[in-house]
């Protein structure tokens, strides 16, 4: 049996892919696995770039455990089954007049997979998805299913749980009244963007920018929320097809493929790429504006740094890419997030700037990662758990004040390491039997 992640960099042959239809079935699969000494990795939509789900034993998919459990239009409290795809949430919440307060670039992920790696969007008034989680149902390797919320230690750990804190069968989230977004995209000199970004981030609801390394301009995307009766002006069908699909995916993909064969093309492609991203203004329901199709496959690393050092870190990452001589045809992406109180969230306890570096999937990622990681490290960067990085337990323990608590909470729910794989053992300093080794 073959399985690969979205980028194609993780390719595995699991012995089995289990697709339970009920929570009871999830729990009994886990208990049976524990009794037989088997290893299980929960999997969502396979959109993580890291080998978080890699296993040669059992993958456990909740694709049949998807949908709305409950929604309260007055409080915004919503409970979804763990396998629910984010792209289905807007439709599920529409009858209740509710929406997710913020979203990332895409909506293909499952809600359990997204919270498990600390998936986020942009905006200093907003946390990632894990920051709005108010409760979880977890199936554990002892065959029990427990509801977790508030001050419970297992809950705190499992809000960004890497798939090692139990199988998340349901997620409760604090949602908001449905809203529209106006998107204004502008292309501006990079120095102006760097000088003004922090101030503009404080004023805007959601602000991010894309910068092709070595080029003088960046594309800024600014989103404004509105809930009043102002009409929306969605992107026309023609605009969507020409700009998003044809230019943004087909042409961009063809150029990337060409540059992966002829390195000298990378430079002109960066210039063309930054022009292809040039400005548009449109508005629509929030879930249609937050996300955009990403059909050209790439690999990615992303780190969260303290917001105050924003300008230095962005400049240095760009310099490191240019100095490395690696011919990159994807833009860097810069976003922000509010501090949250999760244990392993990359914005835990600090307002953060996220800097992401991408590369076409057919090109070697390791040299680019080697060029930028020292910069992230120097600026106390915390890696996105779902995006490529080389950090292991010793460094992670320095970056997260609650790291040891997380390891202890994991060992308490899964002492035999049923839910561990090689990658998570290295991340969590978990010994061969799943114990925490000091
Ligand atoms: C094109 C693209 C765009 C992206 N854009 C963004 C973005 O804008 N912002 C951002 O922050 N990230 C982004 N990501 C990263 C992505 O959001 C995360 O890697 C996310 O975790 C993927 O969710 P998934 O459902 O595919 O989970 P998977 O990748 O399948 O799994 C992720 C983790 O969740 C665990 N898991 C899955 N289901 C369960 C469950 N039911 N119970 C317990 N654990 C579970 C797995 O074991 C694993 O540890 C992007 C990735 C891609 C490929």
mmCIF file of C-alpha atoms in Angstrom, residues 86-387:
data_model
loop_
_atom_site.group_PDB
_atom_site.id
_atom_site.type_symbol
_atom_site.label_atom_id
_atom_site.label_comp_id
_atom_site.label_asym_id
_atom_site.label_seq_id
_atom_site.Cartn_x
_atom_site.Cartn_y
_atom_site.Cartn_z
ATOM 1 C CA UNK A 86 -11.853 22.996 6.590
ATOM 2 C CA UNK A 87 -13.336 23.636 3.134
ATOM 3 C CA UNK A 88 -16.634 22.122 4.333
ATOM 4 C CA UNK A 89 -16.896 24.230 7.485
ATOM 5 C CA UNK A 90 -18.339 27.397 5.875
ATOM 6 C CA UNK A 91 -21.246 25.412 4.423
ATOM 7 C CA UNK A 92 -21.855 23.599 7.719
ATOM 8 C CA UNK A 93 -21.924 26.865 9.683
ATOM 9 C CA UNK A 94 -23.882 28.981 7.179
ATOM 10 C CA UNK A 95 -27.332 27.982 8.551
ATOM 11 C CA UNK A 96 -26.201 29.283 11.966
ATOM 12 C CA UNK A 97 -24.778 32.561 10.616
ATOM 13 C CA UNK A 98 -21.304 31.625 11.893
ATOM 14 C CA UNK A 99 -17.805 31.467 10.393
ATOM 15 C CA UNK A 100 -14.207 30.717 11.333
ATOM 16 C CA UNK A 101 -12.616 33.974 12.541
ATOM 17 C CA UNK A 102 -9.445 33.479 10.491
ATOM 18 C CA UNK A 103 -8.103 30.992 7.953
ATOM 19 C CA UNK A 104 -4.818 30.036 6.314
ATOM 20 C CA UNK A 105 -3.954 30.040 2.601
ATOM 21 C CA UNK A 106 -5.803 26.830 1.781
ATOM 22 C CA UNK A 107 -8.743 24.891 3.163
ATOM 23 C CA UNK A 108 -7.927 21.310 2.172
ATOM 24 C CA UNK A 109 -6.786 20.323 5.673
ATOM 25 C CA UNK A 110 -8.888 18.468 8.228
ATOM 26 C CA UNK A 111 -9.708 20.389 11.375
ATOM 27 C CA UNK A 112 -7.917 17.813 13.581
ATOM 28 C CA UNK A 113 -4.837 17.862 11.324
ATOM 29 C CA UNK A 114 -4.775 21.658 11.220
ATOM 30 C CA UNK A 115 -4.871 22.128 14.988
ATOM 31 C CA UNK A 116 -2.355 19.321 15.529
ATOM 32 C CA UNK A 117 0.432 21.321 13.818
ATOM 33 C CA UNK A 118 -0.628 24.833 14.865
ATOM 34 C CA UNK A 119 -1.950 25.920 11.454
ATOM 35 C CA UNK A 120 -2.511 29.673 11.236
ATOM 36 C CA UNK A 121 -3.469 32.531 8.938
ATOM 37 C CA UNK A 122 -2.431 36.150 9.358
ATOM 38 C CA UNK A 123 -3.542 39.049 11.557
ATOM 39 C CA UNK A 124 -2.345 40.408 14.886
ATOM 40 C CA UNK A 125 -5.866 40.247 16.279
ATOM 41 C CA UNK A 126 -6.119 36.515 15.587
ATOM 42 C CA UNK A 127 -4.540 33.282 16.756
ATOM 43 C CA UNK A 128 -4.145 30.126 14.710
ATOM 44 C CA UNK A 129 -6.925 27.519 14.811
ATOM 45 C CA UNK A 130 -5.606 25.977 18.062
ATOM 46 C CA UNK A 131 -6.094 29.298 19.846
ATOM 47 C CA UNK A 132 -9.876 29.089 19.363
ATOM 48 C CA UNK A 133 -10.192 25.445 20.430
ATOM 49 C CA UNK A 134 -12.360 25.159 23.527
ATOM 50 C CA UNK A 135 -12.723 21.397 23.803
ATOM 51 C CA UNK A 136 -11.569 18.095 22.335
ATOM 52 C CA UNK A 137 -12.670 14.497 22.314
ATOM 53 C CA UNK A 138 -9.693 12.171 22.340
ATOM 54 C CA UNK A 139 -9.550 8.431 21.725
ATOM 55 C CA UNK A 140 -6.596 6.972 23.618
ATOM 56 C CA UNK A 141 -4.506 3.818 23.214
ATOM 57 C CA UNK A 142 -6.084 2.298 26.342
ATOM 58 C CA UNK A 143 -9.374 2.183 24.421
ATOM 59 C CA UNK A 144 -11.021 5.042 26.302
ATOM 60 C CA UNK A 145 -12.557 8.179 24.828
ATOM 61 C CA UNK A 146 -12.317 11.310 26.920
ATOM 62 C CA UNK A 147 -13.750 14.758 26.612
ATOM 63 C CA UNK A 148 -11.183 17.436 27.440
ATOM 64 C CA UNK A 149 -11.459 21.148 28.014
ATOM 65 C CA UNK A 150 -10.305 24.151 30.039
ATOM 66 C CA UNK A 151 -7.613 23.573 32.624
ATOM 67 C CA UNK A 152 -7.104 19.917 31.890
ATOM 68 C CA UNK A 153 -3.401 19.213 31.133
ATOM 69 C CA UNK A 154 -4.157 16.689 28.406
ATOM 70 C CA UNK A 155 -6.365 19.253 26.702
ATOM 71 C CA UNK A 156 -3.668 21.921 26.852
ATOM 72 C CA UNK A 157 -1.128 19.592 25.298
ATOM 73 C CA UNK A 158 -3.509 18.203 22.681
ATOM 74 C CA UNK A 159 -4.518 21.603 21.290
ATOM 75 C CA UNK A 160 -1.287 21.382 19.250
ATOM 76 C CA UNK A 161 -0.815 17.669 19.753
ATOM 77 C CA UNK A 162 1.233 16.462 16.726
ATOM 78 C CA UNK A 163 -0.965 13.366 16.609
ATOM 79 C CA UNK A 164 0.716 11.933 19.715
ATOM 80 C CA UNK A 165 -1.814 12.983 22.363
ATOM 81 C CA UNK A 166 -4.566 10.623 21.235
ATOM 82 C CA UNK A 167 -6.794 10.593 18.179
ATOM 83 C CA UNK A 168 -8.893 13.754 18.027
ATOM 84 C CA UNK A 169 -12.403 12.588 17.179
ATOM 85 C CA UNK A 170 -14.117 15.960 17.720
ATOM 86 C CA UNK A 171 -12.992 19.571 18.033
ATOM 87 C CA UNK A 172 -14.935 22.398 19.689
ATOM 88 C CA UNK A 173 -14.140 25.884 18.445
ATOM 89 C CA UNK A 174 -15.199 29.431 19.287
ATOM 90 C CA UNK A 175 -16.514 30.857 15.999
ATOM 91 C CA UNK A 176 -17.815 34.328 15.106
ATOM 92 C CA UNK A 177 -20.786 35.792 13.228
ATOM 93 C CA UNK A 178 -20.319 35.291 9.486
ATOM 94 C CA UNK A 179 -18.560 38.200 7.765
ATOM 95 C CA UNK A 180 -17.286 39.395 4.408
ATOM 96 C CA UNK A 181 -13.767 40.385 3.483
ATOM 97 C CA UNK A 182 -12.481 43.036 1.145
ATOM 98 C CA UNK A 183 -9.109 42.123 -0.338
ATOM 99 C CA UNK A 184 -6.787 44.815 -1.677
ATOM 100 C CA UNK A 185 -3.581 43.579 -3.321
ATOM 101 C CA UNK A 186 -0.867 46.099 -4.118
ATOM 102 C CA UNK A 187 2.672 45.812 -5.412
ATOM 103 C CA UNK A 188 5.036 48.127 -3.556
ATOM 104 C CA UNK A 189 8.790 48.783 -3.144
ATOM 105 C CA UNK A 190 10.077 46.272 -0.611
ATOM 106 C CA UNK A 191 11.759 48.920 1.562
ATOM 107 C CA UNK A 192 8.424 50.674 1.983
ATOM 108 C CA UNK A 193 6.730 47.372 2.836
ATOM 109 C CA UNK A 194 9.369 46.496 5.428
ATOM 110 C CA UNK A 195 9.258 49.952 6.985
ATOM 111 C CA UNK A 196 5.477 50.129 7.200
ATOM 112 C CA UNK A 197 4.427 46.504 7.739
ATOM 113 C CA UNK A 198 4.262 46.500 11.535
ATOM 114 C CA UNK A 199 2.233 49.680 11.747
ATOM 115 C CA UNK A 200 -0.067 48.525 8.959
ATOM 116 C CA UNK A 201 -0.443 45.106 10.575
ATOM 117 C CA UNK A 202 -1.731 46.742 13.725
ATOM 118 C CA UNK A 203 -4.280 48.765 11.741
ATOM 119 C CA UNK A 204 -5.452 46.038 9.334
ATOM 120 C CA UNK A 205 -7.527 42.972 10.102
ATOM 121 C CA UNK A 206 -5.260 40.666 8.088
ATOM 122 C CA UNK A 207 -2.056 41.670 6.322
ATOM 123 C CA UNK A 208 0.579 39.605 4.576
ATOM 124 C CA UNK A 209 3.110 40.026 1.831
ATOM 125 C CA UNK A 210 4.891 37.941 -0.775
ATOM 126 C CA UNK A 211 8.462 38.772 -1.845
ATOM 127 C CA UNK A 212 10.480 37.056 -4.538
ATOM 128 C CA UNK A 213 14.073 37.047 -3.161
ATOM 129 C CA UNK A 214 16.370 39.385 -5.084
ATOM 130 C CA UNK A 215 13.545 41.515 -6.506
ATOM 131 C CA UNK A 216 12.820 45.110 -5.441
ATOM 132 C CA UNK A 217 9.034 44.894 -4.985
ATOM 133 C CA UNK A 218 6.604 42.850 -2.899
ATOM 134 C CA UNK A 219 2.901 42.099 -3.226
ATOM 135 C CA UNK A 220 0.924 43.118 -0.148
ATOM 136 C CA UNK A 221 -2.433 41.512 0.533
ATOM 137 C CA UNK A 222 -4.647 43.421 2.950
ATOM 138 C CA UNK A 223 -8.005 42.095 4.127
ATOM 139 C CA UNK A 224 -10.695 44.168 5.808
ATOM 140 C CA UNK A 225 -13.633 42.536 7.545
ATOM 141 C CA UNK A 226 -17.148 43.910 7.117
ATOM 142 C CA UNK A 227 -20.465 42.596 8.304
ATOM 143 C CA UNK A 228 -22.769 45.394 7.208
ATOM 144 C CA UNK A 229 -25.055 45.259 4.236
ATOM 145 C CA UNK A 230 -22.483 46.709 1.800
ATOM 146 C CA UNK A 231 -22.662 44.600 -1.345
ATOM 147 C CA UNK A 232 -19.690 42.379 -2.152
ATOM 148 C CA UNK A 233 -17.829 42.501 -5.492
ATOM 149 C CA UNK A 234 -16.435 39.009 -5.899
ATOM 150 C CA UNK A 235 -13.682 38.192 -8.329
ATOM 151 C CA UNK A 236 -15.388 37.581 -11.665
ATOM 152 C CA UNK A 237 -15.338 34.084 -13.113
ATOM 153 C CA UNK A 238 -13.030 35.339 -15.852
ATOM 154 C CA UNK A 239 -10.694 36.895 -13.279
ATOM 155 C CA UNK A 240 -10.652 33.680 -11.286
ATOM 156 C CA UNK A 241 -9.887 31.594 -14.320
ATOM 157 C CA UNK A 242 -7.319 33.943 -15.848
ATOM 158 C CA UNK A 243 -5.563 35.263 -12.749
ATOM 159 C CA UNK A 244 -5.887 32.533 -10.185
ATOM 160 C CA UNK A 245 -6.017 29.401 -12.293
ATOM 161 C CA UNK A 246 -4.244 30.222 -15.547
ATOM 162 C CA UNK A 247 -1.595 32.755 -14.481
ATOM 163 C CA UNK A 248 -1.313 31.787 -10.816
ATOM 164 C CA UNK A 249 -1.228 28.024 -11.323
ATOM 165 C CA UNK A 250 -0.847 26.900 -14.952
ATOM 166 C CA UNK A 251 1.646 29.545 -16.159
ATOM 167 C CA UNK A 252 3.453 29.725 -12.819
ATOM 168 C CA UNK A 253 3.696 25.909 -12.742
ATOM 169 C CA UNK A 254 5.082 25.767 -16.290
ATOM 170 C CA UNK A 255 7.666 28.439 -15.456
ATOM 171 C CA UNK A 256 8.727 26.582 -12.316
ATOM 172 C CA UNK A 257 9.080 23.345 -14.243
ATOM 173 C CA UNK A 258 11.221 25.133 -16.858
ATOM 174 C CA UNK A 259 13.428 26.752 -14.202
ATOM 175 C CA UNK A 260 13.939 23.413 -12.459
ATOM 176 C CA UNK A 261 15.589 22.204 -15.698
ATOM 177 C CA UNK A 262 17.365 25.430 -16.725
ATOM 178 C CA UNK A 263 18.553 27.263 -13.620
ATOM 179 C CA UNK A 264 19.285 30.497 -15.540
ATOM 180 C CA UNK A 265 15.544 30.977 -16.058
ATOM 181 C CA UNK A 266 14.916 31.413 -12.338
ATOM 182 C CA UNK A 267 15.908 35.072 -12.251
ATOM 183 C CA UNK A 268 13.595 36.325 -15.042
ATOM 184 C CA UNK A 269 10.862 34.084 -13.635
ATOM 185 C CA UNK A 270 11.092 35.795 -10.248
ATOM 186 C CA UNK A 271 10.544 39.141 -12.015
ATOM 187 C CA UNK A 272 7.608 37.812 -14.032
ATOM 188 C CA UNK A 273 6.209 36.094 -10.944
ATOM 189 C CA UNK A 274 6.157 39.303 -8.959
ATOM 190 C CA UNK A 275 4.296 41.024 -11.829
ATOM 191 C CA UNK A 276 1.785 38.157 -12.088
ATOM 192 C CA UNK A 277 0.865 38.794 -8.473
ATOM 193 C CA UNK A 278 0.052 42.444 -9.212
ATOM 194 C CA UNK A 279 -2.898 44.194 -7.640
ATOM 195 C CA UNK A 280 -6.582 43.400 -7.545
ATOM 196 C CA UNK A 281 -9.455 44.488 -5.317
ATOM 197 C CA UNK A 282 -12.426 42.261 -4.611
ATOM 198 C CA UNK A 283 -14.704 41.252 -1.782
ATOM 199 C CA UNK A 284 -16.670 38.161 -0.893
ATOM 200 C CA UNK A 285 -17.703 35.862 1.958
ATOM 201 C CA UNK A 286 -14.673 35.373 4.229
ATOM 202 C CA UNK A 287 -13.944 31.745 3.362
ATOM 203 C CA UNK A 288 -13.731 32.587 -0.347
ATOM 204 C CA UNK A 289 -11.227 35.404 0.206
ATOM 205 C CA UNK A 290 -8.905 33.863 2.803
ATOM 206 C CA UNK A 291 -7.932 30.914 0.628
ATOM 207 C CA UNK A 292 -6.624 30.517 -2.909
ATOM 208 C CA UNK A 293 -5.960 27.398 -4.984
ATOM 209 C CA UNK A 294 -2.400 26.092 -4.669
ATOM 210 C CA UNK A 295 -1.996 23.624 -7.500
ATOM 211 C CA UNK A 296 1.724 24.031 -8.180
ATOM 212 C CA UNK A 297 3.388 21.678 -5.739
ATOM 213 C CA UNK A 298 6.167 22.963 -3.531
ATOM 214 C CA UNK A 299 8.100 22.242 -0.366
ATOM 215 C CA UNK A 300 8.151 24.705 2.478
ATOM 216 C CA UNK A 301 9.686 25.750 5.758
ATOM 217 C CA UNK A 302 8.166 28.348 8.048
ATOM 218 C CA UNK A 303 9.298 29.735 11.368
ATOM 219 C CA UNK A 304 7.623 32.044 13.889
ATOM 220 C CA UNK A 305 9.765 34.776 15.423
ATOM 221 C CA UNK A 306 9.025 37.444 18.055
ATOM 222 C CA UNK A 307 7.221 40.265 16.251
ATOM 223 C CA UNK A 308 9.624 43.015 17.391
ATOM 224 C CA UNK A 309 12.494 41.721 15.245
ATOM 225 C CA UNK A 310 10.320 41.535 12.133
ATOM 226 C CA UNK A 311 12.352 43.815 9.813
ATOM 227 C CA UNK A 312 15.768 42.317 10.598
ATOM 228 C CA UNK A 313 14.691 38.729 10.227
ATOM 229 C CA UNK A 314 12.888 39.228 6.905
ATOM 230 C CA UNK A 315 15.873 41.108 5.433
ATOM 231 C CA UNK A 316 18.331 38.489 6.677
ATOM 232 C CA UNK A 317 16.350 35.540 5.351
ATOM 233 C CA UNK A 318 16.217 37.186 1.930
ATOM 234 C CA UNK A 319 19.966 37.920 2.050
ATOM 235 C CA UNK A 320 20.679 34.321 3.047
ATOM 236 C CA UNK A 321 18.669 32.998 0.088
ATOM 237 C CA UNK A 322 20.383 35.321 -2.388
ATOM 238 C CA UNK A 323 23.850 34.592 -0.920
ATOM 239 C CA UNK A 324 23.265 30.843 -1.107
ATOM 240 C CA UNK A 325 23.036 31.036 -4.904
ATOM 241 C CA UNK A 326 19.984 28.753 -4.797
ATOM 242 C CA UNK A 327 17.677 29.726 -7.641
ATOM 243 C CA UNK A 328 14.274 30.031 -6.011
ATOM 244 C CA UNK A 329 11.179 30.732 -8.085
ATOM 245 C CA UNK A 330 8.689 31.017 -5.219
ATOM 246 C CA UNK A 331 8.113 34.118 -3.087
ATOM 247 C CA UNK A 332 8.771 34.307 0.635
ATOM 248 C CA UNK A 333 5.523 34.760 2.533
ATOM 249 C CA UNK A 334 5.348 36.955 5.640
ATOM 250 C CA UNK A 335 2.431 36.846 8.090
ATOM 251 C CA UNK A 336 1.657 37.636 11.714
ATOM 252 C CA UNK A 337 -0.367 36.153 14.568
ATOM 253 C CA UNK A 338 -1.495 37.107 18.045
ATOM 254 C CA UNK A 339 0.065 35.324 21.007
ATOM 255 C CA UNK A 340 -1.872 32.271 22.182
ATOM 256 C CA UNK A 341 -1.759 30.100 25.296
ATOM 257 C CA UNK A 342 -1.189 26.699 23.683
ATOM 258 C CA UNK A 343 1.814 24.709 24.904
ATOM 259 C CA UNK A 344 3.372 23.870 21.544
ATOM 260 C CA UNK A 345 1.876 26.570 19.346
ATOM 261 C CA UNK A 346 4.567 28.457 17.440
ATOM 262 C CA UNK A 347 3.012 31.752 18.610
ATOM 263 C CA UNK A 348 2.632 30.524 22.185
ATOM 264 C CA UNK A 349 3.134 33.411 24.588
ATOM 265 C CA UNK A 350 4.385 35.893 22.004
ATOM 266 C CA UNK A 351 3.048 38.010 19.146
ATOM 267 C CA UNK A 352 4.750 36.524 16.143
ATOM 268 C CA UNK A 353 5.895 37.157 12.627
ATOM 269 C CA UNK A 354 5.924 34.107 10.368
ATOM 270 C CA UNK A 355 8.417 33.869 7.526
ATOM 271 C CA UNK A 356 7.880 31.051 5.040
ATOM 272 C CA UNK A 357 10.293 29.941 2.312
ATOM 273 C CA UNK A 358 9.065 27.707 -0.509
ATOM 274 C CA UNK A 359 10.654 25.824 -3.367
ATOM 275 C CA UNK A 360 9.264 24.012 -6.387
ATOM 276 C CA UNK A 361 8.761 20.347 -5.439
ATOM 277 C CA UNK A 362 11.095 18.976 -8.120
ATOM 278 C CA UNK A 363 14.056 21.006 -6.822
ATOM 279 C CA UNK A 364 16.304 20.133 -3.905
ATOM 280 C CA UNK A 365 14.988 21.636 -0.691
ATOM 281 C CA UNK A 366 17.846 20.736 1.686
ATOM 282 C CA UNK A 367 20.323 23.422 0.462
ATOM 283 C CA UNK A 368 17.686 26.134 0.786
ATOM 284 C CA UNK A 369 16.719 24.940 4.242
ATOM 285 C CA UNK A 370 20.398 24.895 5.234
ATOM 286 C CA UNK A 371 20.729 28.503 4.059
ATOM 287 C CA UNK A 372 17.770 29.921 5.987
ATOM 288 C CA UNK A 373 17.583 27.843 9.169
ATOM 289 C CA UNK A 374 20.629 29.513 10.814
ATOM 290 C CA UNK A 375 18.838 32.858 10.474
ATOM 291 C CA UNK A 376 15.657 31.487 12.001
ATOM 292 C CA UNK A 377 17.720 29.937 14.771
ATOM 293 C CA UNK A 378 19.544 33.201 15.517
ATOM 294 C CA UNK A 379 16.178 34.934 15.911
ATOM 295 C CA UNK A 380 14.761 32.302 18.312
ATOM 296 C CA UNK A 381 12.480 30.986 15.598
ATOM 297 C CA UNK A 382 10.006 28.231 16.333
ATOM 298 C CA UNK A 383 9.293 25.925 13.387
ATOM 299 C CA UNK A 384 5.805 25.258 12.069
ATOM 300 C CA UNK A 385 5.347 21.577 12.999
ATOM 301 C CA UNK A 386 3.897 20.749 9.600
ATOM 302 C CA UNK A 387 6.656 22.447 7.566
#
